XYZ file of C-alpha atoms in Angstrom:
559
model
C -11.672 -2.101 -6.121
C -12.448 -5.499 -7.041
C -13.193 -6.606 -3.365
C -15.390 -3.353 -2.957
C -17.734 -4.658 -6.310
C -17.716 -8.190 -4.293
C -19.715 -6.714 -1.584
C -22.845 -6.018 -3.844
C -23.562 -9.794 -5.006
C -26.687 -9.079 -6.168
C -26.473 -5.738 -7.988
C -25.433 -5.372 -11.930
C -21.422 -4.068 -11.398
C -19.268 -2.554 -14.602
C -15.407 -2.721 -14.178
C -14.193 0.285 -16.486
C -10.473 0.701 -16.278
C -7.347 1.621 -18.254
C -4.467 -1.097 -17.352
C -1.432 0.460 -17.757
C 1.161 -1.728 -15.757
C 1.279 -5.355 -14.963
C 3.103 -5.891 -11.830
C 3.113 -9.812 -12.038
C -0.360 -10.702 -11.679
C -2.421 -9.544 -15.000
C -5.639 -7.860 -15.290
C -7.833 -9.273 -11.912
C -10.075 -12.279 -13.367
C -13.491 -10.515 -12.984
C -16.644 -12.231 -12.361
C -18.824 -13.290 -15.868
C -21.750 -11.447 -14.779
C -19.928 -7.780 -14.753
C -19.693 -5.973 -17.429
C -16.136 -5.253 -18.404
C -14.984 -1.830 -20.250
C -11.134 -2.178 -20.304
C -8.377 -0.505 -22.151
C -5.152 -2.369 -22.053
C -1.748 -0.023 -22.155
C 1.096 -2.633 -21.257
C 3.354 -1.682 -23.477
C 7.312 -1.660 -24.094
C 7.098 2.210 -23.090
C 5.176 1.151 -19.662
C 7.928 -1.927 -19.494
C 10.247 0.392 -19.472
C 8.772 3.026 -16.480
C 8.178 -0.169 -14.562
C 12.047 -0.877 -14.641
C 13.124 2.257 -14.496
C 10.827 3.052 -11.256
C 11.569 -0.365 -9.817
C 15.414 0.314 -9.649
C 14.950 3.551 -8.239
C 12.407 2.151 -5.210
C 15.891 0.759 -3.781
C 17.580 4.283 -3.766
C 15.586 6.572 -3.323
C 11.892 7.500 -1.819
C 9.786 7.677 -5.294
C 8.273 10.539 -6.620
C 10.185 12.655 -3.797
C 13.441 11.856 -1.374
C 12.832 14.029 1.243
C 16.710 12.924 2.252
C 17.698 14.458 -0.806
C 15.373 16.723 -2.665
C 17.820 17.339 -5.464
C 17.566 14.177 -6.558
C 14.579 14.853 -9.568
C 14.818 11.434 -10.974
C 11.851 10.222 -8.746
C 9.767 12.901 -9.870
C 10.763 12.695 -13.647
C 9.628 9.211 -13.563
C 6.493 10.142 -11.794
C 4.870 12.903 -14.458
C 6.291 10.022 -16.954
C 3.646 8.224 -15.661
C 0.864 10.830 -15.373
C 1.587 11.375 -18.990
C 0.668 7.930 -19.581
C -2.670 8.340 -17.756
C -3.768 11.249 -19.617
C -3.103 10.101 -22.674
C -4.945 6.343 -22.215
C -7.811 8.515 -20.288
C -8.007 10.740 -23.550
C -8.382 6.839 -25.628
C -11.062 6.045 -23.063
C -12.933 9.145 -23.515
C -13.021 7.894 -27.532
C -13.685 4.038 -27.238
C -16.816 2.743 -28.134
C -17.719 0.457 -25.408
C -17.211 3.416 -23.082
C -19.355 6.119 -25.225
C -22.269 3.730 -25.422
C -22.243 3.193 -21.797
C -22.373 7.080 -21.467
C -25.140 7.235 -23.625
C -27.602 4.327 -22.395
C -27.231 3.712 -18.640
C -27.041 5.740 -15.239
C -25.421 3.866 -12.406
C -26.352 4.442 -9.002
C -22.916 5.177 -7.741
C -20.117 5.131 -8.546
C -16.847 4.349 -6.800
C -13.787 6.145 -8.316
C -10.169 5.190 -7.677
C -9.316 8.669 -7.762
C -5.677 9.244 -7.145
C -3.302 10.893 -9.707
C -6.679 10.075 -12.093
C -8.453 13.441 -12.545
C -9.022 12.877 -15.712
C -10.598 9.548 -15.130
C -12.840 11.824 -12.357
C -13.920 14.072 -15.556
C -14.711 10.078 -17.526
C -17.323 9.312 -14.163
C -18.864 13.232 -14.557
C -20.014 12.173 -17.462
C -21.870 9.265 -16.355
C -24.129 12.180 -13.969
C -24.451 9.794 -10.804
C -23.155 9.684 -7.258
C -19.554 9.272 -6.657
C -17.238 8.027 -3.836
C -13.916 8.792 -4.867
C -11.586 5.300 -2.581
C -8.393 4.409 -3.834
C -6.284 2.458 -1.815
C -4.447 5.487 0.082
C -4.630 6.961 3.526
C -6.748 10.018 3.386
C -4.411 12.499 1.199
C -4.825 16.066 2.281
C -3.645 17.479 -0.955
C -7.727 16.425 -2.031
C -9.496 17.078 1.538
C -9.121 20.621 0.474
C -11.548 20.345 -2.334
C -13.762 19.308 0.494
C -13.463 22.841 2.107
C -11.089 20.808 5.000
C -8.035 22.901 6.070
C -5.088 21.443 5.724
C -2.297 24.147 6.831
C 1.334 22.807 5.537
C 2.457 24.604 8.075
C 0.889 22.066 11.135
C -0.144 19.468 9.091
C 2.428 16.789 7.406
C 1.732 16.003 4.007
C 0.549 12.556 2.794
C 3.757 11.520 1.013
C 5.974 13.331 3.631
C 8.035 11.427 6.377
C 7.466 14.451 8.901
C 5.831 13.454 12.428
C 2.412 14.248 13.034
C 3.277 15.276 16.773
C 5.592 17.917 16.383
C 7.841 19.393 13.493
C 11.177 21.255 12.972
C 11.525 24.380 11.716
C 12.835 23.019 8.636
C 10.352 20.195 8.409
C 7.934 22.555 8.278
C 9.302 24.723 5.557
C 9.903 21.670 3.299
C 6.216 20.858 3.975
C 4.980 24.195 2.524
C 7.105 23.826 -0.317
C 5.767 20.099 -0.976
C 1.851 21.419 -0.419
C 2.822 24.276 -3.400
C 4.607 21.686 -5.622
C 1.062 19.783 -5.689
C -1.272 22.586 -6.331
C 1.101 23.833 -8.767
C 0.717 20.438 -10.706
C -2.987 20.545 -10.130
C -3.527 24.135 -11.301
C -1.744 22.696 -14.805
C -3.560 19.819 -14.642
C -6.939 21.519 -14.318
C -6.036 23.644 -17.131
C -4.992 20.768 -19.438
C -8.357 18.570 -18.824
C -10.646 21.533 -18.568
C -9.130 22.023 -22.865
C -8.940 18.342 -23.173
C -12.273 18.025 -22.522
C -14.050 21.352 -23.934
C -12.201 20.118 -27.236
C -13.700 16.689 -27.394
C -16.835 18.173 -27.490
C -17.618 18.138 -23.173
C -17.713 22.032 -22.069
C -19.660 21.251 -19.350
C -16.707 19.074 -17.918
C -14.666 20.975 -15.415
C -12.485 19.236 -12.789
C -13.216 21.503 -10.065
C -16.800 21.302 -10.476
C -16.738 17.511 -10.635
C -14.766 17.369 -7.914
C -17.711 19.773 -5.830
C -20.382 16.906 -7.145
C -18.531 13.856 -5.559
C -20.800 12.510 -2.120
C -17.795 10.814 0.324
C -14.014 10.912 -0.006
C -12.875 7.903 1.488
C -9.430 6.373 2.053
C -8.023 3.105 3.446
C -6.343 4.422 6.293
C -7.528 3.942 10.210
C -9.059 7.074 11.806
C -7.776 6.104 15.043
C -4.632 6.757 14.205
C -4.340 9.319 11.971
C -2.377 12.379 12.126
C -4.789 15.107 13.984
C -6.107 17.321 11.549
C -9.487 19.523 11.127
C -11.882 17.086 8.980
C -15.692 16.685 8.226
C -18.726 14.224 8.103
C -17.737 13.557 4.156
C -14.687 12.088 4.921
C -14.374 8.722 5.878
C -11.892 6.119 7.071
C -12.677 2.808 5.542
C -9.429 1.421 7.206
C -8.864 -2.477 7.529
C -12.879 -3.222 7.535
C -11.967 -5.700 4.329
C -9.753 -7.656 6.348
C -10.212 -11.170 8.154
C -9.977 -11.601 11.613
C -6.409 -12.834 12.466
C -7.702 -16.052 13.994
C -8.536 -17.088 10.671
C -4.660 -17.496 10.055
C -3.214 -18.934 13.021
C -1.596 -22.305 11.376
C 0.942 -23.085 14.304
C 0.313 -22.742 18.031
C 2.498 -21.997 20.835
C 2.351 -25.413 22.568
C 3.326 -27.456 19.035
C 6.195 -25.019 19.175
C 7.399 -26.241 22.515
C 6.201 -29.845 21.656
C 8.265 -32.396 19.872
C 5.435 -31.584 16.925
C 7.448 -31.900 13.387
C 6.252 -31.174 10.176
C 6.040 -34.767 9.356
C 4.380 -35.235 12.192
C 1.348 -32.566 11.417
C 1.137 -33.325 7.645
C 1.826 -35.808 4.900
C 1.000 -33.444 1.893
C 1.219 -34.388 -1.797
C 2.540 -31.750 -3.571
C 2.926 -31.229 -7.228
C 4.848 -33.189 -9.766
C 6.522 -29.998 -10.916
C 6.769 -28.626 -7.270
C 8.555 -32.024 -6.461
C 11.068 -31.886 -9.349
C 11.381 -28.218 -8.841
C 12.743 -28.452 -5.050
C 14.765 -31.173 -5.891
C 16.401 -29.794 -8.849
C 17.505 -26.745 -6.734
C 18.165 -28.295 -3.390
C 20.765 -26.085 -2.279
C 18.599 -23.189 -2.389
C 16.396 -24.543 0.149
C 17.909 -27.212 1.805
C 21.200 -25.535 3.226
C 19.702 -23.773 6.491
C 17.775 -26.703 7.491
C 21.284 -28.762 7.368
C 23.399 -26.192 8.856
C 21.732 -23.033 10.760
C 20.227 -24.616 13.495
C 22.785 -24.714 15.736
C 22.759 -20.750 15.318
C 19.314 -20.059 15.914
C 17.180 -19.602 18.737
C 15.801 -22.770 19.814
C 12.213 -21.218 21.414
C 10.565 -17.649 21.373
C 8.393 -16.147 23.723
C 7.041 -13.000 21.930
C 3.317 -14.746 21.255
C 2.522 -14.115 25.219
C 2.310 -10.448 24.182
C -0.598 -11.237 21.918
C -1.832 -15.116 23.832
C -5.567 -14.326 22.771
C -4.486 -14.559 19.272
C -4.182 -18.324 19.962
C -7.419 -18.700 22.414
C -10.128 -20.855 21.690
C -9.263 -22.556 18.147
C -9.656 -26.037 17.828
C -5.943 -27.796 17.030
C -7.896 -29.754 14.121
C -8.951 -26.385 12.296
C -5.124 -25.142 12.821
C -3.713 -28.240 11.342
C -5.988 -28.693 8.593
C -4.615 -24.888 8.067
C -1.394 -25.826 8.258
C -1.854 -28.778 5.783
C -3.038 -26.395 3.164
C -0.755 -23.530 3.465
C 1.678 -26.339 3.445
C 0.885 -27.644 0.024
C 0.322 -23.954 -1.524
C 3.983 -22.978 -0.572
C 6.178 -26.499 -0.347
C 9.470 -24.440 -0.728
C 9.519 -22.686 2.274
C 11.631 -24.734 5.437
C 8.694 -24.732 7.983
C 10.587 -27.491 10.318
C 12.849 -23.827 11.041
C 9.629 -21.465 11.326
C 7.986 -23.800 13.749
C 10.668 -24.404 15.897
C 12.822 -21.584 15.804
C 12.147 -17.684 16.266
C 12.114 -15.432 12.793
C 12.162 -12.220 10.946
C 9.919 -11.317 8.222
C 10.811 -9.982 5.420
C 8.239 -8.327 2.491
C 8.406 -5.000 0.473
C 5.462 -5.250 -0.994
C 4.316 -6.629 -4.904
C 5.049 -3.505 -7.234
C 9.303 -3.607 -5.215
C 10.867 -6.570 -6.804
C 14.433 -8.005 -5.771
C 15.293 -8.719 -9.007
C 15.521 -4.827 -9.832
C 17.602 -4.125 -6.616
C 20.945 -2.887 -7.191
C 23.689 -6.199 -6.368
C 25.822 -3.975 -3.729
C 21.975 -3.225 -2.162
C 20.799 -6.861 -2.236
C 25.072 -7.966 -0.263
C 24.658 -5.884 2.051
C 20.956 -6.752 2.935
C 21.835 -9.919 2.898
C 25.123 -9.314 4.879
C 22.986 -7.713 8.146
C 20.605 -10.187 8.043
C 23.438 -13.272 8.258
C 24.154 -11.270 11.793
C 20.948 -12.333 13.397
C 20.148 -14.824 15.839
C 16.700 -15.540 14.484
C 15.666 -17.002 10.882
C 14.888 -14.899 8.708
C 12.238 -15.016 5.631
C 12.345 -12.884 2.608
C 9.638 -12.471 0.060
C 11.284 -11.534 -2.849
C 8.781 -11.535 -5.767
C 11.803 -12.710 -8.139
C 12.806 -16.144 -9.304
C 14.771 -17.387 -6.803
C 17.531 -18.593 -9.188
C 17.456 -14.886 -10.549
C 18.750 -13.768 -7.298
C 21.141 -16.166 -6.561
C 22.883 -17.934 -9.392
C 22.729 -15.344 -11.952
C 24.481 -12.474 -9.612
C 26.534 -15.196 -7.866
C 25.351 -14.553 -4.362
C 25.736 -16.860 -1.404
C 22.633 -17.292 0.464
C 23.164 -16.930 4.440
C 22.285 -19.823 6.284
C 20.010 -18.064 8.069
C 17.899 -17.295 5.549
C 14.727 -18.555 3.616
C 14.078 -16.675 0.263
C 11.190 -17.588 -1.549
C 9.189 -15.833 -4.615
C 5.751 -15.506 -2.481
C 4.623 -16.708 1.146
C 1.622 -16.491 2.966
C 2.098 -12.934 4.786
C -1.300 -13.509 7.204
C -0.441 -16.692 8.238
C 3.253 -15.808 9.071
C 1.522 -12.686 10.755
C 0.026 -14.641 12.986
C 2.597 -17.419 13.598
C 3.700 -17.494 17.391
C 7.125 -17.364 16.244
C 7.480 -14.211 14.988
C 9.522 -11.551 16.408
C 8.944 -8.751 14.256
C 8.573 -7.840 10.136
C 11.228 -5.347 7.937
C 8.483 -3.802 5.312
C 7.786 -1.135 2.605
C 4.247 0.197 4.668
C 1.707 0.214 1.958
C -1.653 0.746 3.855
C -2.783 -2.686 3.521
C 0.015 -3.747 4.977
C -0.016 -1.486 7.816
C -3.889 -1.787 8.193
C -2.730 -5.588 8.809
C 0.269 -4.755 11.003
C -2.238 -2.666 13.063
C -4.939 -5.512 13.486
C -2.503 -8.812 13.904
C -0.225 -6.146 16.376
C 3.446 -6.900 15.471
C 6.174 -4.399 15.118
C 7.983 -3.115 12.233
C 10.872 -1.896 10.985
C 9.651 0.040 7.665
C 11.375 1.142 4.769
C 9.688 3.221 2.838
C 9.853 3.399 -0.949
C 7.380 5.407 -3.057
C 4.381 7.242 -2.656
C 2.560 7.365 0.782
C 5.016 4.616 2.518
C 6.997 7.185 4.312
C 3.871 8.531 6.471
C 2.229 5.557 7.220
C 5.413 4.007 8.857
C 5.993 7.696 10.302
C 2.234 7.362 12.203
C 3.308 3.659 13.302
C 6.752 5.193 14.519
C 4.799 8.268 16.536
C 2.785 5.515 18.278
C 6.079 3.758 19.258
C 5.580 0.707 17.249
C 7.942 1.219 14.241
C 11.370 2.331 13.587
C 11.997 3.587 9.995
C 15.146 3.305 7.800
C 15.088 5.419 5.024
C 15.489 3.080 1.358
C 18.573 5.511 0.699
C 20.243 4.766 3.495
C 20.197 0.888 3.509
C 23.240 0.594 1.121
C 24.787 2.588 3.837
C 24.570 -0.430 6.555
C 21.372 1.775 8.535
C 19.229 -1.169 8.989
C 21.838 -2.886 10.931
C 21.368 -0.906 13.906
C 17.226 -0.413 13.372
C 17.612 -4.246 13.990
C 19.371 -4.292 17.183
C 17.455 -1.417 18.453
C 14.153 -3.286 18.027
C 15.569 -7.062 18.885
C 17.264 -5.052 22.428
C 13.672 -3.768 23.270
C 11.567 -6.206 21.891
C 9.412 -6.320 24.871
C 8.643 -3.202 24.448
C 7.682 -3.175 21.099
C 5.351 -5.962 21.277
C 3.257 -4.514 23.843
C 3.082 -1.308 21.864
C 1.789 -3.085 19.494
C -0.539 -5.636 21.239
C -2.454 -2.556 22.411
C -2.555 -0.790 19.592
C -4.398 -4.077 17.974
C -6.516 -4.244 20.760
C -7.733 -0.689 20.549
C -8.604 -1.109 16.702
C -10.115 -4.458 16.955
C -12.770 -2.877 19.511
C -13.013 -0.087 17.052
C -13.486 -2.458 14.337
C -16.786 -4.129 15.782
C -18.151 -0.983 16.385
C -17.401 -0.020 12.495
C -17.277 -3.224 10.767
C -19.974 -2.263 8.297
C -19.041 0.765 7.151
C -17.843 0.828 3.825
C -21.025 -1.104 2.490
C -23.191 0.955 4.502
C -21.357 4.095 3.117
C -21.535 3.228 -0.413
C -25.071 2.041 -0.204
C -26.266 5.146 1.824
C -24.498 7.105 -1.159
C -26.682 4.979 -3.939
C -29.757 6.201 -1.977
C -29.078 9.752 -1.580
C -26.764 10.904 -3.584
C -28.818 12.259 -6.576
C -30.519 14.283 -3.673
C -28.026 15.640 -2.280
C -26.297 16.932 -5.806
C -29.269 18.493 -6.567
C -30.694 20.202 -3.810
C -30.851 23.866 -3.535
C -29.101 25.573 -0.582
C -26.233 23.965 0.989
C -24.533 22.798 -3.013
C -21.642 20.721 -3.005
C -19.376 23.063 -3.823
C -15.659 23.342 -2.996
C -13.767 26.290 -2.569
C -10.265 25.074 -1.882
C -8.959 24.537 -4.793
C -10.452 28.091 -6.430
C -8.179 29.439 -3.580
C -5.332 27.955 -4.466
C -5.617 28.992 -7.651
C -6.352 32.398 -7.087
C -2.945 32.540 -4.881
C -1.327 31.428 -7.453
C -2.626 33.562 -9.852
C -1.453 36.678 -7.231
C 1.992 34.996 -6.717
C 2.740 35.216 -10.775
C 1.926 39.000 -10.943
C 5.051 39.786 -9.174
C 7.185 36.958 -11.061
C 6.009 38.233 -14.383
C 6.987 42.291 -13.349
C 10.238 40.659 -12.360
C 10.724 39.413 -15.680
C 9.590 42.595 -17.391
C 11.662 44.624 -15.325
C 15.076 42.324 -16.151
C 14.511 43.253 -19.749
């Protein structure tokens, strides 16, 4: 959201949000000139979700394991955490800074991060201006409803499901139908709850549905080229990877410095830190061991940058050095000497999955399968190091090169890469798409599971369920992918080149969507024929409201 306000340098922006969960970073620094209308809920009782949801990313597939759907601890955790949003929505809805905004200014538009926040949808009604509901999701279908968009359960997989979009089992499709009436289920008692909520604070005229029918674009951050096939309409729109960089800009290492005698020392002299210094040598053996002793293992070349040799066209070697310098000094800890000369893995699940909360039989067998390979491997773990290793008494592989953070891009688009083990958050797969490598993903919560399954139906991923990696399944994910690398890579390499030529013909589009919205918006809500006005959701509701007739004679019946 953040990056989206960035876009509009010379327009008046307000940030209004209820912070709820710190994952690491704290609330985004905003610029001074916004205005700023922020509730903040970290709190022992959020602590607490966090850690509870953060051990249960490594065994199962949060809210819903579609491996095992008995398994309701995913889900208990989840309305935990809607609870939480409806209750610091209902403390928005009362806070002064908020009510005086209502009261004295009309934005233009406004851009909602909408999902699982209906009640912060009913907050922006108030405000009676256009709104894009974006959050950082694929396009969900369980809201392209609203926007009169069939979405049968019956051909169409669920956002949150891990079913193919090119064909599904009988059984597949069942446990899709089931999922599509779990939602509107929890929508039609959500819509009840705000609908009271809001008629008791004094807001009649609030009603979910109908501020749903007033909202101008539904937008989501996944690619339109390649997502699943569905019926959709002019007011949806794929805003996809159009906030990210060109790869170029992170190319740090070229091929020919790989096959050089080019060291480190050689390329840079940097001068890190006094507390980076005595950090890395105060913990030495963490770092310091596959440098001394894994070489002789390891690949001593790779070749998997010819599937992707434009990447590396046409920058000057002084820009990539002066690159390489910098990245060099931001992340000292990390043994480049092995990533430059030696082929590796990648290893990331993402900020909100930390090691630290992974179960220790989890982490030694993880750890175990990646010993195995032939390549280096490098493992963001968003954990102290230390935390990892000392504490739980594990040996580090010699193979291996944990750190706390590393420069994802510019590993993305190092010439040594062979192929990245991820969670496939959209970002991440909007980058995966664009820089072209494969992936083995591992879904963990949320929408994870069918972005990796629309990289797997292109033939670019494998997936391993997160239940099944104490159970050794990565293992053979690996071999499968490092036995047909070849054909992986150029998978992917055309896959990137199909979106990048996409991407110049739509690089402008979620400025010139949100702008377009600002200028039209208040027409378009207010116009006489043709309202914006949904009818999915009354459906729903009104099949639900036909399915309880017989339930309720059932129960009068029994007694």
């Amino acid at each position: 959201m953040k990056q989206i306000g960035e876009e509009f340098k010379n327009d008046s922006i307000t940030w209004i949000q209820t912070f709820l969960y710190d994952f690491g970073f704290g609330q985004f620094p905003l610029p001074k000139q916004w205005k700023n209308i922020s509730i903040d809920g970290v709190d022992d009782e959020g602590r607490a979700i966090m850690r509870k949801a953060g051990s249960l990313l490594w065994e199962m597939n949060v809210p819903t394991d579609f491996d095992n759907l008995m398994d309701l601890r995913g889900t208990l955790t989840f309305y935990k955490m809607l609870e939480r949003h409806q209750t610091f929505c209902e403390k928005m809805l009362k806070f002064p800074q908020f009510l005086d905004y209502v009261q004295n200014t009309q934005p233009d538009v406004i851009v909602l991060d909408h999902f699982l926040q209906e009640c912060i949808g009913c907050l922006s009604h108030l405000l009676n201006s256009s709104v894009v509901q974006f959050s950082n999701w694929p396009i969900a279908d369980g809201y392209i409803t609203s926007l009169n968009v069939p979405a049968n359960p019956t051909a169409i997989p669920k956002t949150g499901t891990p079913f193919s979009g090119l064909e599904m089992s009988f059984s597949s499709r069942l446990t899709n139908v089931i999922f599509h009436y779990i939602i509107v289920f929890t929508r039609y008692i959500q819509i009840h709850v705000l609908n009271s909520l809001f008629a008791r604070e004094g807001y009649p005229q609030v009603n979910v549905m109908d501020s749903e029918a007033q909202r101008i674009i539904y937008a989501g951050r996944s690619e339109f080229l390649f997502d699943v096939v569905r019926p959709i309409n002019n007011r949806v729109k794929h805003f996809g990877a159009s906030n990210c960089k060109d790869p170029k800009e992170f190319v740090i290492w070229l091929p020919e410095d790989t096959n050089s005698n080019v060291s480190i020392e050689q390329a840079v002299i940097p001068s890190y830190p006094t507390d980076v210094i005595s950090y890395v040598s105060n913990n030495s053996s963490l770092f310091s061991l596959c440098e001394r002793n894994c070489n002789d293992k390891l690949k001593k070349s790779s070749s998997t940058w010819t599937y992707r040799s434009d990447l590396f066209e046409n920058i000057p070697s002084s820009v990539v050095k002066e690159r390489f310098e910098r990245v060099v000094h931001q992340f000292p800890t990390i043994q480049w000497n092995i990533i430059n000369s030696s082929p590796f893995i990648l290893v990331s699940f993402g900020s909100v999955a930390q090691v630290e909360n992974m179960p220790v039989p989890h982490l030694k067998s993880l750890l175990n399968i990646f010993s195995k390979t032939t390549s280096a491997v490098i493992w963001q773990t968003n954990s102290p190091i230390e935390e990892i290793l000392t504490k739980r008494n594990i040996t580090k592989p010699d193979n291996m090169i944990l750190v706390h953070w590393a420069p994802i891009k510019e590993l993305l688009a190092h010439p040594n890469l062979q192929y990245i083990i991820c969670h496939g958050g959209i970002n991440t797969i909007n980058e995966l798409l664009l820089f072209g490598v494969p992936v083995i993903g591992v879904p963990l919560q949320g929408d994870q599971g069918s972005n990796l399954r629309r990289l797997a139906d292109l033939g670019a991923a494998e997936i391993v369920p997160s239940s099944r990696l104490s159970k050794g399944d990565l293992e053979p994910a690996m071999r499968k992918v490092e036995n047909n690398l070849e054909k992986y890579w150029i998978r992917s390499t055309q896959i990137s080149s199909m979106l990048k030529y996409y991407r110049k013909l739509h690089s402008d589009d979620q400025t010139f969507w949100l702008r377009w919205t600002a200028r039209n918006g208040k027409q378009l809500r207010n116009r006489k024929l043709f309202k914006l006005r949904y009818t999915g959701d009354e459906e729903n509701i009104f099949w639900m409201e036909i399915l309880t007739i017989p339930i309720l004679l059932a129960l009068l019946i029994s007694y």
